[in-house]
Amino acid sequence: MLNTLTLSRIQFALNISFHILFPAITIALAWLLFYFKLRYQLSGHPVWMRIYRFWVKLFALTFALGVVTGITMSFQFGTNWPGFMETVGNIAGPLLGYEVLTAFFLEATFLGIMLFGIHRVPTWLHTLATLLVAVGTSLSAFWIIALNSWMQTPAGYAMEQGVAVPLDWWEIIFNPSMPYRLTHVLLASGLTACFFVAGVSAYRLRHGDVKQAPRKALRVALVAAALLAPLQMFVGDLHGLNTLAHQPQKIAAMEGIWHTEKGAPLLLFAWPDEATQTNHLSLGVPKLASLILTHNPNGELKGLSSFSERPPVKPVFFGFRIMVAVGVLMLLVAWAGVWFGRGARTLPGWLTGSLVAMTFSGWVATLAGWYVTEIGRQPWLVSGVLKTADAVTTIAPANVSLSLSVYGLVYAGLLVAYVHTVFYMARKAVAVEEYETDDTATPVQITRAEGVSA
Amino acid sequence: MIMDISTLALVFWGLLGVAVFMYALLDGYDLGVGMLLSGTEAERDRMVASIGPFWDANETWLVLAVGILLIAFPSAHSVILRELYLPALALLVGLILRGVSFDFRAKAISPLRPLWDHCFRIGSALAALAQGYMLGRFVAGFESGLLAQAFAMLSALCVAAAYLYIGSAWLIMKTEGAILQRALRWLRLSGALTLLGLVFISAFNLVVRPEVAERWLEGYAMVLLVLLPLLGMGCLWFVESALAVLQITPECHKSSRKPFIGVVGLFLLAFIALGYSYFPYVIPGKMLAVDAASHGASLQFILWGVVIVLPMIIVYTVFSYRVFWGKSEDLRYY
């Protein structure tokens, strides 16, 4: 049987991987909803209300999954990683606390008004509730990224008797990698939500939905993605430079550089071999890695052999390539979508098909990116402060095996149900009327619900 | 507002109590409604609609409670969650099932809806029982042995009964017709169970933990010992008198709120008693708040946030309850 450390790591990875899928969509989808509602508010055109009402249902579903998996996360630290809070709790605790206080309550409370209160509050207040939910989701990202970045590049603290104590909260929150990571993550959420909206809308079009709503939503998502994708590449590059300055061993693993070299090539593919400390089957562009990272074709990049503590290479190396490949694909598809859809033209079938296939492409890129940054930090849990192995619980491996199996089963079931429900709702939306009387924001007499299934 | 560490520890002990109380109260009623989910599809929809706008924020109080424990008393947090690893798993699975059923049941194809309703009921019951069990183990200072286990089981049933009690009171306030009629019966039954449980647990506690008994019998505490049960009786009388009115005129809106107010009063009294019994321990009999407290600078930093943000949270929570005041409508998503 695996030991408690390995099992706890798998369990944490499973929990956080499953959790991030949902915030990755909702953080940016909340802003898209605000945009739809604002367009309706300004133009009074019922199509925007139709779009809003379809997407707010998917938002509610996604948000609920994010909430329940997030509650699990809040228990994980104590159940499996007691050493984490005992060593850096003075730093991590307040950051998590501010997330709960400033973000969780805000989004949860106004979500109630946003979902169920449209006929009970003035329309401007409902739009404000939508805005506050969006602010809440982004604030939540702010605090959790502040903590994660502090774990990558700790600052503003001192060690007293083996425990980290805070010196300067500004330095702790805005630690060296935080602004880059936060921007990168928010843009990633933007792309994930855009491709989610585009994929589901394209699916509706392909199932014979001739209404305006899916076409308009698709267009908004494609234009936004076309703008965000190149921006994300630029920010990703800056983030990489920042990582080179603070965590060079992570860059060495990402680029598959075993020994310090000048004029390092950019490897498009290779099979890193930990035993021999070489790459097999490598295919690369000469000097490009050095050029990108040091802005000098003959710049020196440190190799893995010069670090006594280094992360496992393969997951970091391949994770990085998967993230970049999906990112490039997103850029190409988004631009193609904007080009072929210009002037309200109908998108060709191959493009709508690609969009449907890429509905959850943001998940792949997001997870791959997180694996790069999290596995790239190993063997440290908090860089230079606390090792992962020293933070783990002493609970019997049998108990962790049990909890891991239960989570695995529940999550697998939920993922199937979620994806199934998303496309089921899209198919059902094909048959509904273009507009209904309820699409106007003025309160109407409620006689019979249009059905809870709506 | 610079405080020393012992004051800070007590302040956070109090905040932890507030968060746990708010959670038990708020998620208590919606877990109760979850366990009571029954009747025709339209009735079930109406029951779910009554908690729809609130359940998410209600659960956030649990995150806050765990958060305060984690932030203010990290070493206690480690011990507690280590001891309660498996019940915590049960609690989380329960909350997951329940939270997702809430949304899936409204969106799934009709044949699957009863399945999600089952998940909703089972998840609610699992979460309530797990919380009661955890409370029982916690109060007994994580003692092992048959007696402690029996106490934890009893506590599990008592908490579930209390949640059914407040859930019924909520339904009386928020629903009409057949559901209201059933809720009146549920309130009676679960109220009796809750009282029985409370008496048992209090007696058990005094017998098993002599230091708690001592605390209740010394000097001025006798006043509290007399006052709390008297106030409790007052709450019960309040609930019962409202029930008497509602059985004759179910549509009396003024009376429909009274059972809920009365049950909230009972919850508050039970919490005061619990708090008084174990002040200022974070693990009864084992760990004092001040010994488990984290660094003063961290507590001071988060206290600013609490002082500024908590009143705002309370304001907009009250606002949200005002928006959805009165009997709930059909469940609709926008």
XYZ file of N, CA, C and O in Angstrom, chain A residues 11 53 56-57 60-61 63-65 67-68 71-72 74-75 78-80 82 85-86 90 93-94 96-98 101 104-106 108-109 111-116 118-120 125 165-166 169 394-395 399 403 406-407 414 417-418 421 424-425 438 446 449 452-453, chain B residues 45 52-53 55-57 59-64 66 70-71 74 77-78 81-82 85-86 89 91-93 95-96 99-100 103-104 106-109 113 116 294-295 297-298 301-302 304-306 309 313 316-317 319-320 323-325 327 329-334:
504
model
N -4.584 12.760 -2.990
C -5.902 13.249 -2.587
C -5.996 14.766 -2.722
O -6.987 15.302 -3.209
N -30.501 34.723 -19.116
C -31.250 33.708 -18.389
C -30.767 32.296 -18.683
O -30.826 31.427 -17.825
N -27.202 32.141 -16.796
C -27.227 32.226 -15.334
C -27.568 30.866 -14.735
O -27.120 30.520 -13.642
N -28.325 30.047 -15.487
C -28.624 28.711 -14.987
C -27.368 27.849 -14.966
O -27.119 27.121 -14.009
N -25.233 28.979 -12.133
C -25.681 28.490 -10.830
C -25.201 27.065 -10.599
O -24.697 26.721 -9.526
N -25.315 26.246 -11.627
C -24.883 24.851 -11.515
C -23.375 24.773 -11.268
O -22.902 24.072 -10.365
N -21.407 27.106 -10.176
C -21.060 27.742 -8.913
C -21.290 26.772 -7.756
O -20.473 26.682 -6.834
N -22.411 26.046 -7.812
C -22.724 25.107 -6.728
C -21.625 24.055 -6.614
O -21.190 23.710 -5.514
N -21.151 23.566 -7.754
C -20.075 22.580 -7.716
C -18.797 23.190 -7.142
O -18.065 22.548 -6.397
N -18.689 25.614 -4.942
C -18.885 25.824 -3.500
C -18.635 24.538 -2.725
O -17.857 24.504 -1.773
N -19.293 23.458 -3.150
C -19.189 22.237 -2.344
C -17.773 21.654 -2.389
O -17.273 21.149 -1.374
N -15.617 23.785 -0.029
C -15.744 23.471 1.401
C -14.799 22.315 1.745
O -14.124 22.327 2.765
N -14.745 21.337 0.842
C -13.802 20.240 1.040
C -12.374 20.766 1.173
O -11.625 20.337 2.044
N -11.394 23.566 2.324
C -11.137 24.261 3.586
C -10.854 23.273 4.712
O -10.255 23.623 5.721
N -11.270 22.017 4.530
C -10.969 21.007 5.546
C -9.631 20.309 5.296
O -9.044 19.752 6.207
N -6.343 20.951 7.437
C -6.316 20.376 8.772
C -6.266 18.855 8.747
O -5.563 18.239 9.545
N -7.014 18.237 7.819
C -7.081 16.783 7.839
C -5.782 16.150 7.346
O -5.328 15.168 7.922
N -5.190 16.693 6.312
C -4.043 16.013 5.722
C -2.700 16.732 5.836
O -1.658 16.126 5.727
N -1.429 19.035 8.493
C -1.356 19.836 9.723
C -0.059 20.653 9.808
O -0.063 21.759 10.349
N -0.276 24.413 8.394
C -0.797 25.486 9.226
C 0.063 25.713 10.458
O 0.185 26.824 10.947
N 0.683 24.648 10.980
C 1.511 24.833 12.173
C 2.756 25.653 11.856
O 3.244 26.391 12.701
N 0.406 31.452 10.499
C 0.315 32.882 10.807
C 0.203 33.727 9.542
O -0.259 34.857 9.574
N -3.282 31.693 7.341
C -4.574 31.833 8.008
C -5.278 33.135 7.666
O -6.403 33.130 7.151
N -4.634 34.290 7.948
C -5.312 35.553 7.639
C -5.675 35.705 6.158
O -6.733 36.253 5.847
N -6.497 33.335 4.041
C -7.710 32.536 3.824
C -8.901 33.197 4.513
O -10.017 33.202 3.991
N -8.645 33.760 5.697
C -9.718 34.417 6.442
C -10.304 35.585 5.678
O -11.528 35.759 5.605
N -9.426 36.382 5.072
C -9.926 37.517 4.283
C -10.697 37.048 3.056
O -11.617 37.722 2.602
N -14.135 36.276 4.436
C -14.853 37.476 4.874
C -15.244 38.390 3.720
O -16.361 38.884 3.648
N -16.400 35.197 -0.007
C -17.373 34.101 0.020
C -18.776 34.565 0.392
O -19.761 34.205 -0.246
N -18.853 35.375 1.458
C -20.176 35.820 1.888
C -20.815 36.721 0.834
O -22.003 36.647 0.559
N -19.990 37.576 0.252
C -20.493 38.513 -0.760
C -21.106 37.756 -1.937
O -22.257 37.983 -2.326
N -21.931 34.537 -2.168
C -23.007 33.600 -1.826
C -24.322 34.333 -1.575
O -25.383 33.887 -2.008
N -24.255 35.456 -0.879
C -25.483 36.170 -0.542
C -26.113 36.812 -1.774
O -27.318 36.690 -2.010
N -25.627 35.992 -4.800
C -26.045 34.963 -5.749
C -27.525 34.633 -5.559
O -28.263 34.444 -6.522
N -27.945 34.590 -4.282
C -29.361 34.325 -4.000
C -30.254 35.354 -4.668
O -31.261 35.017 -5.299
N -29.861 36.623 -4.547
C -30.665 37.696 -5.157
C -30.576 37.627 -6.682
O -31.556 37.784 -7.399
N -29.368 37.330 -7.170
C -29.160 37.249 -8.616
C -29.992 36.118 -9.231
O -30.599 36.280 -10.291
N -30.085 34.979 -8.547
C -30.783 33.836 -9.124
C -32.289 33.890 -8.915
O -33.057 33.497 -9.782
N -32.705 34.340 -7.746
C -34.119 34.203 -7.403
C -34.832 35.524 -7.173
O -36.016 35.551 -6.912
N -35.084 38.452 -9.119
C -35.247 39.455 -10.165
C -36.604 40.158 -10.085
O -36.708 41.344 -10.409
N -37.635 39.456 -9.624
C -38.941 40.104 -9.527
C -39.169 40.766 -8.176
O -40.224 41.323 -7.934
N -38.199 40.631 -7.292
C -38.393 41.160 -5.952
C -37.577 42.411 -5.681
O -37.747 43.050 -4.641
N -30.883 47.070 -9.074
C -30.334 46.373 -7.920
C -29.970 44.941 -8.302
O -28.969 44.394 -7.835
N 6.440 34.096 11.016
C 5.608 35.167 11.580
C 5.592 36.342 10.604
O 6.574 36.599 9.905
N 4.471 37.052 10.516
C 4.351 38.143 9.545
C 5.136 39.373 9.968
O 5.160 39.717 11.155
N 2.523 42.957 5.852
C 1.434 42.312 5.107
C 1.415 42.732 3.649
O 1.026 41.959 2.767
N -0.161 12.297 10.249
C 0.287 10.976 10.666
C -0.862 9.976 10.672
O -0.759 8.904 11.242
N -1.967 10.368 10.036
C -3.125 9.468 9.971
C -2.754 8.179 9.232
O -1.911 8.196 8.326
N -6.964 5.001 6.277
C -7.992 6.046 6.327
C -7.906 6.970 5.127
O -8.915 7.393 4.569
N -10.701 7.718 2.205
C -11.221 9.029 1.812
C -10.910 9.311 0.343
O -11.750 9.840 -0.391
N -13.389 7.450 -1.806
C -14.717 8.065 -1.761
C -14.748 9.329 -2.617
O -15.642 9.524 -3.444
N -13.745 10.190 -2.440
C -13.700 11.407 -3.246
C -13.642 11.072 -4.738
O -14.326 11.687 -5.559
N -19.921 13.141 -10.361
C -20.325 14.536 -10.530
C -19.880 15.103 -11.873
O -20.600 15.868 -12.507
N -22.194 13.832 -14.497
C -23.496 14.495 -14.373
C -23.417 15.946 -14.849
O -24.327 16.448 -15.511
N -22.310 16.620 -14.530
C -22.173 18.029 -14.902
C -22.125 18.203 -16.418
O -22.902 18.975 -16.991
N -25.390 17.374 -18.011
C -26.425 18.377 -17.772
C -26.205 19.628 -18.617
O -27.150 20.220 -19.134
N -27.352 18.768 -21.999
C -28.798 18.543 -21.967
C -29.535 19.882 -21.952
O -30.520 20.084 -22.684
N -29.049 20.822 -21.151
C -29.699 22.133 -21.079
C -29.566 22.878 -22.399
O -30.461 23.619 -22.800
N -41.590 37.112 -19.887
C -40.756 37.277 -18.704
C -39.405 37.904 -19.001
O -38.671 38.259 -18.089
N -47.039 36.357 -11.462
C -46.592 34.975 -11.562
C -47.776 34.062 -11.304
O -48.364 34.082 -10.237
N -45.213 28.607 -12.662
C -43.806 28.687 -13.055
C -43.636 28.070 -14.427
O -44.401 27.184 -14.801
N -39.642 24.161 -12.967
C -38.341 24.208 -12.318
C -37.278 23.617 -13.214
O -36.107 23.810 -13.002
N -37.725 22.886 -14.237
C -36.743 22.271 -15.104
C -36.146 23.281 -16.073
O -35.177 23.005 -16.723
N -40.718 20.956 -4.808
C -40.137 22.160 -5.423
C -40.310 23.354 -4.507
O -39.407 24.174 -4.354
N -33.819 28.095 -1.349
C -33.004 28.379 -2.526
C -32.066 29.575 -2.425
O -30.874 29.443 -2.662
N -32.606 30.741 -2.044
C -31.728 31.906 -2.063
C -30.712 31.933 -0.920
O -29.845 32.800 -0.896
N -29.186 28.877 0.970
C -28.358 27.755 1.434
C -26.866 28.000 1.242
O -26.050 27.625 2.075
N -26.531 28.658 0.149
C -25.127 28.851 -0.190
C -24.442 29.730 0.856
O -23.389 29.388 1.404
N -25.080 30.851 1.173
C -24.517 31.745 2.191
C -24.528 31.062 3.557
O -23.619 31.262 4.365
N -24.003 27.948 4.232
C -22.849 27.053 4.349
C -21.558 27.823 4.523
O -20.585 27.305 5.057
N -21.559 29.065 4.082
C -20.337 29.863 4.205
C -19.959 30.068 5.682
O -18.794 30.223 6.004
N -20.977 30.031 6.566
C -20.652 30.164 7.997
C -19.813 29.001 8.483
O -19.007 29.146 9.409
N -19.989 27.823 7.871
C -19.147 26.684 8.235
C -17.708 26.940 7.800
O -16.766 26.681 8.545
N -17.565 27.489 6.586
C -16.221 27.806 6.100
C -15.583 28.850 7.021
O -14.401 28.771 7.354
N -16.396 29.815 7.473
C -15.865 30.827 8.387
C -15.453 30.187 9.712
O -14.385 30.491 10.249
N -14.598 27.016 10.367
C -13.367 26.244 10.169
C -12.201 27.199 9.940
O -11.093 26.982 10.431
N -8.852 27.562 12.084
C -7.575 27.418 11.379
C -6.673 28.637 11.595
O -5.479 28.523 11.846
N -7.274 29.823 11.530
C -6.497 31.048 11.614
C -6.044 31.301 13.046
O -4.880 31.607 13.304
N -4.418 27.263 15.166
C -3.975 26.245 14.208
C -3.673 24.888 14.848
O -3.990 23.855 14.266
N -6.884 23.162 15.509
C -7.442 22.780 14.204
C -6.840 21.454 13.737
O -7.553 20.542 13.312
N -5.509 21.335 13.858
C -4.844 20.092 13.439
C -5.339 18.911 14.255
O -5.660 17.857 13.706
N -9.218 18.049 13.459
C -9.493 17.419 12.169
C -8.774 16.085 12.005
O -9.193 15.230 11.242
N -7.703 15.891 12.763
C -7.035 14.598 12.767
C -7.916 13.569 13.472
O -8.125 12.468 12.993
N -11.202 12.709 11.351
C -10.939 12.554 9.916
C -12.113 11.902 9.189
O -12.618 12.436 8.193
N -12.567 10.763 9.682
C -13.629 10.042 8.969
C -15.005 10.715 9.089
O -15.702 10.854 8.081
N -15.063 13.446 6.710
C -15.269 12.954 5.347
C -16.761 12.756 5.089
O -17.294 13.166 4.056
N -19.236 14.209 6.624
C -19.855 15.533 6.552
C -19.681 16.147 5.165
O -20.619 16.659 4.559
N -18.441 16.069 4.653
C -18.157 16.704 3.366
C -18.900 16.015 2.227
O -19.464 16.689 1.357
N -18.922 14.679 2.262
C -19.654 13.964 1.211
C -21.137 14.346 1.282
O -21.784 14.585 0.259
N -22.429 17.154 2.416
C -22.617 18.528 1.915
C -22.466 18.597 0.402
O -23.170 19.357 -0.270
N -21.542 17.798 -0.141
C -21.363 17.785 -1.602
C -22.634 17.267 -2.276
O -23.188 17.904 -3.177
N -25.486 19.824 -1.900
C -25.298 21.071 -2.646
C -25.507 20.881 -4.138
O -26.120 21.710 -4.806
N -25.000 19.764 -4.678
C -25.148 19.585 -6.122
C -26.566 19.113 -6.480
O -27.089 19.494 -7.515
N -28.989 21.828 -7.362
C -29.004 22.356 -8.723
C -29.366 21.307 -9.764
O -30.102 21.583 -10.693
N -28.836 20.094 -9.582
C -29.100 19.066 -10.584
C -30.592 18.730 -10.644
O -31.132 18.500 -11.710
N -33.108 20.475 -10.367
C -33.890 21.431 -11.130
C -33.602 21.346 -12.623
O -34.389 21.804 -13.436
N -32.456 20.776 -12.968
C -32.043 20.834 -14.364
C -32.023 19.488 -15.058
O -31.962 19.415 -16.284
N -32.058 18.413 -14.288
C -31.927 17.096 -14.904
C -33.223 16.707 -15.606
O -34.277 17.279 -15.348
N -33.113 15.716 -16.480
C -34.324 15.189 -17.113
C -35.199 14.556 -16.035
O -34.705 13.988 -15.072
N -34.975 13.038 -11.630
C -35.214 13.982 -10.549
C -35.406 13.304 -9.182
O -34.836 13.759 -8.199
N -32.066 12.605 -7.627
C -31.409 13.764 -7.008
C -32.119 14.163 -5.719
O -31.478 14.615 -4.772
N -2.634 31.581 17.580
C -1.508 31.846 16.681
C -0.902 33.211 17.022
O -1.273 33.842 18.003
N 0.025 33.655 16.191
C 0.814 34.848 16.495
C -0.064 36.096 16.626
O -0.991 36.293 15.838
N 0.397 39.174 15.855
C 0.342 40.071 14.690
C -0.673 39.566 13.668
O -1.369 40.349 13.018
N -0.770 38.238 13.538
C -1.728 37.677 12.583
C -3.154 37.886 13.057
O -4.043 38.254 12.290
N -4.171 41.444 12.623
C -4.432 41.769 11.217
C -5.814 41.287 10.779
O -6.556 42.021 10.131
N -6.159 40.075 11.182
C -7.452 39.543 10.753
C -8.585 40.173 11.542
O -9.700 40.335 11.045
N -8.927 43.277 12.308
C -9.356 44.473 11.566
C -10.382 44.102 10.508
O -11.406 44.761 10.360
N -10.083 43.060 9.781
C -11.006 42.595 8.750
C -12.356 42.230 9.335
O -13.401 42.602 8.818
N -12.321 41.520 10.461
C -13.566 41.083 11.088
C -14.386 42.293 11.520
O -15.592 42.382 11.257
N -15.581 44.063 8.235
C -16.370 43.322 7.246
C -17.587 42.616 7.848
O -18.639 42.564 7.224
N -21.340 42.089 6.350
C -21.934 40.788 6.025
C -23.312 40.684 6.666
O -24.283 40.252 6.031
N -25.881 42.877 4.728
C -26.434 42.382 3.471
C -27.114 41.020 3.611
O -27.961 40.660 2.799
N -26.760 40.283 4.677
C -27.507 39.052 4.940
C -28.944 39.394 5.342
O -29.908 38.814 4.828
N -30.478 42.092 4.602
C -31.113 42.612 3.392
C -31.656 41.479 2.526
O -32.794 41.522 2.045
N -30.831 40.434 2.354
C -31.252 39.316 1.512
C -32.480 38.622 2.097
O -33.395 38.234 1.364
N -35.460 40.739 1.280
C -35.879 40.623 -0.118
C -36.808 39.420 -0.298
O -37.800 39.493 -1.015
N -36.466 38.329 0.382
C -37.263 37.114 0.199
C -38.241 36.898 1.356
O -38.602 35.780 1.687
N -38.631 37.988 1.998
C -39.547 37.936 3.131
C -40.869 37.303 2.725
O -41.281 37.398 1.574
N -43.980 34.233 2.447
C -44.093 32.878 1.916
C -43.341 32.783 0.599
O -43.362 33.711 -0.211
N -42.173 31.585 -3.185
C -42.889 31.393 -4.443
C -42.393 30.129 -5.119
O -41.566 29.418 -4.581
N -42.900 29.888 -6.321
C -42.404 28.755 -7.091
C -40.916 28.920 -7.346
O -40.404 30.028 -7.436
N -40.245 27.804 -7.465
C -38.814 27.826 -7.717
C -38.560 28.200 -9.179
O -39.007 27.528 -10.087
N -37.883 29.326 -9.372
C -37.579 29.767 -10.737
C -36.162 30.277 -10.775
O -35.718 30.932 -9.844
N -35.517 29.985 -11.855
C -34.150 30.474 -12.013
C -34.116 31.615 -13.001
O -34.787 31.580 -14.020
N -33.349 32.631 -12.697
C -33.126 33.692 -13.677
C -31.661 33.903 -13.874
O -30.917 33.931 -12.942
